[in-house]
Amino acid sequence: MGSASPRDHLMKLLEPVVSAEGLDLEDITVTQAGKRRLLRVIVDRDGGVSLDDVADVSQAVSTALDDTDAMGQAAYTLEVSSPGVDRPLTEPRHWRRAAKRLVKAELRDGTVVEGRIMTADDTGVDLDVEGAARRLDYESLTRGRVQVEFRRFDDVDGDEG
């Protein structure tokens, strides 16, 4: 008898299916929605995810689930989407994909740093904090969150009239 949770089992089953479509499997959740269950599959990749990508991976995931008994016999609804802006930045790829975005970074020592992501690599992230570059190693970070901006960094100053 294994100790893997149903979520872990689904992650293991679906990760190669999603990877074959050229995407990263970010998360899976199963929640009860009335008499049905809702299986939410979150996918992402560098450059973002298009509606065609979502349709393709949805079909591939549906086929993989139909070929196994991973969801059991009870009815469920499959929802495939990309992560929202409120997704915590916990992996190097999350930080890389948020380049040029304003973030709040929570450090292990309890402090919070707000700045714009300049670059991110496998070991850390470079932020522009009030005009000064600051390097944060992932080891010193717990997570980050993209801050919602009504005017993006790369917006061009133009006529406002």
Coordinates of C-alpha atoms in Angstrom, one line a residue:
M1 CA 0.0 0.0 0.0
G2 CA 1.6 3.3 -1.1
S3 CA 1.7 6.5 0.8
A4 CA 1.3 8.8 -2.3
S5 CA -1.7 11.1 -2.1
P6 CA -4.2 11.2 -5.0
R7 CA -2.8 14.5 -6.0
D8 CA 0.8 13.0 -6.1
H9 CA -0.6 10.1 -8.2
L10 CA -2.2 12.6 -10.7
M11 CA 0.9 14.7 -10.9
K12 CA 3.0 11.7 -11.7
L13 CA 0.5 10.5 -14.3
L14 CA 0.0 13.9 -16.0
E15 CA 3.5 15.5 -15.8
P16 CA 4.8 13.5 -18.9
V17 CA 1.5 14.1 -20.8
V18 CA 1.8 17.9 -20.2
S19 CA 5.5 17.9 -21.0
A20 CA 4.9 16.1 -24.3
E21 CA 2.8 19.2 -25.2
G22 CA 5.8 21.4 -24.5
L23 CA 4.4 22.8 -21.2
D24 CA 5.2 22.6 -17.5
L25 CA 2.7 21.1 -15.1
E26 CA 2.5 23.7 -12.3
D27 CA -0.3 22.3 -10.1
I28 CA -3.3 20.0 -9.8
T29 CA -6.2 20.4 -7.5
V30 CA -9.3 18.3 -7.0
T31 CA -12.3 19.8 -5.3
Q32 CA -15.8 18.8 -4.7
A33 CA -18.3 20.8 -6.7
G34 CA -21.8 19.6 -5.8
K35 CA -22.1 15.9 -6.9
R36 CA -19.1 16.3 -9.2
R37 CA -15.5 16.8 -8.7
L38 CA -13.5 19.6 -10.3
L39 CA -10.0 18.6 -11.5
R40 CA -8.1 21.8 -12.1
V41 CA -4.8 21.5 -14.1
I42 CA -2.5 24.5 -14.1
V43 CA 0.1 24.7 -17.0
D44 CA 2.7 27.2 -18.1
R45 CA 5.8 27.8 -20.2
D46 CA 8.2 30.5 -21.2
G47 CA 6.4 32.9 -23.4
G48 CA 3.0 32.1 -22.0
V49 CA 0.2 29.7 -22.9
S50 CA -2.2 30.3 -25.7
L51 CA -5.8 29.1 -26.0
D52 CA -4.7 26.5 -28.6
D53 CA -2.1 25.2 -26.1
V54 CA -4.8 24.9 -23.4
A55 CA -7.1 23.0 -25.9
D56 CA -4.3 20.7 -27.0
V57 CA -3.2 19.8 -23.4
S58 CA -6.8 19.5 -22.3
Q59 CA -7.4 16.9 -25.0
A60 CA -4.2 15.0 -24.1
V61 CA -5.0 15.1 -20.3
S62 CA -8.5 13.9 -20.9
T63 CA -7.3 11.0 -23.0
A64 CA -4.7 10.0 -20.4
L65 CA -7.4 10.1 -17.6
D66 CA -9.8 8.1 -19.8
D67 CA -7.1 5.4 -20.3
T68 CA -6.7 5.0 -16.5
D69 CA -8.9 4.8 -13.4
A70 CA -7.0 7.8 -11.8
M71 CA -10.2 9.7 -11.3
G72 CA -12.3 6.7 -10.4
Q73 CA -15.8 6.1 -11.7
A74 CA -17.5 9.3 -10.3
A75 CA -18.2 12.2 -12.7
Y76 CA -15.7 15.0 -12.8
T77 CA -15.1 18.2 -14.7
L78 CA -11.6 18.9 -16.2
E79 CA -10.4 22.5 -16.2
V80 CA -7.0 23.4 -17.8
S81 CA -5.6 26.9 -17.4
S82 CA -2.5 29.0 -17.0
P83 CA -1.6 30.3 -13.6
G84 CA -3.1 33.6 -12.5
V85 CA -1.1 36.7 -11.5
D86 CA -1.6 35.8 -7.9
R87 CA 0.4 32.6 -8.2
P88 CA 3.3 32.7 -5.7
L89 CA 6.8 32.7 -7.3
T90 CA 8.5 29.7 -5.8
E91 CA 10.6 28.2 -8.6
P92 CA 13.4 29.8 -10.7
R93 CA 11.2 29.4 -13.8
H94 CA 8.4 31.4 -12.1
W95 CA 10.8 34.3 -11.5
R96 CA 12.2 34.1 -15.0
R97 CA 8.7 34.3 -16.5
A98 CA 7.9 37.3 -14.4
A99 CA 10.8 39.4 -15.9
K100 CA 10.1 43.2 -15.9
R101 CA 7.2 42.7 -13.4
L102 CA 7.0 44.5 -10.1
V103 CA 7.2 41.9 -7.2
K104 CA 7.2 41.6 -3.5
A105 CA 9.8 39.1 -2.3
E106 CA 9.5 37.5 1.1
L107 CA 12.9 36.6 2.6
R108 CA 13.6 33.8 5.1
D109 CA 14.7 36.4 7.6
G110 CA 11.2 37.9 7.6
T111 CA 11.9 41.0 5.6
V112 CA 10.1 41.9 2.4
V113 CA 11.7 43.5 -0.6
E114 CA 9.7 45.2 -3.4
G115 CA 11.3 45.7 -6.8
R116 CA 11.2 45.0 -10.5
I117 CA 12.7 41.8 -11.8
M118 CA 15.6 42.6 -14.1
T119 CA 16.9 39.1 -14.6
A120 CA 16.5 35.6 -13.1
D121 CA 18.7 32.6 -13.5
D122 CA 19.1 29.2 -11.8
T123 CA 20.6 30.6 -8.6
G124 CA 18.8 33.8 -8.0
V125 CA 17.0 37.0 -9.2
D126 CA 18.2 40.5 -9.8
L127 CA 15.7 43.2 -8.7
D128 CA 15.7 46.9 -9.3
V129 CA 14.9 48.3 -5.9
E130 CA 14.4 52.0 -6.0
G131 CA 16.9 52.4 -8.8
A132 CA 19.6 50.2 -7.2
A133 CA 20.3 46.6 -8.3
R134 CA 19.9 44.0 -5.6
R135 CA 20.7 40.3 -6.0
L136 CA 18.6 37.8 -4.1
D137 CA 19.6 34.1 -4.0
Y138 CA 16.8 31.7 -4.1
E139 CA 18.1 30.2 -0.8
S140 CA 17.3 33.5 0.9
L141 CA 13.8 33.7 -0.6
T142 CA 10.6 32.0 0.6
R143 CA 8.4 33.3 -2.2
G144 CA 7.4 36.3 -4.2
R145 CA 4.2 37.7 -5.6
V146 CA 3.7 39.8 -8.7
Q147 CA 2.2 43.2 -7.9
V148 CA -0.8 44.3 -10.0
E149 CA 0.1 47.5 -11.9
F150 CA -2.3 49.6 -13.8
R151 CA 0.5 51.1 -15.8
R152 CA 3.2 48.6 -16.9
F153 CA 6.9 49.3 -16.8
D154 CA 7.2 49.0 -20.5
D155 CA 4.3 51.4 -21.3
V156 CA 5.5 54.3 -23.4
D157 CA 5.0 57.8 -22.2
G158 CA 2.8 59.4 -24.8
D159 CA -0.1 61.7 -25.2
E160 CA -2.4 61.4 -22.2
G161 CA -5.0 63.8 -23.6

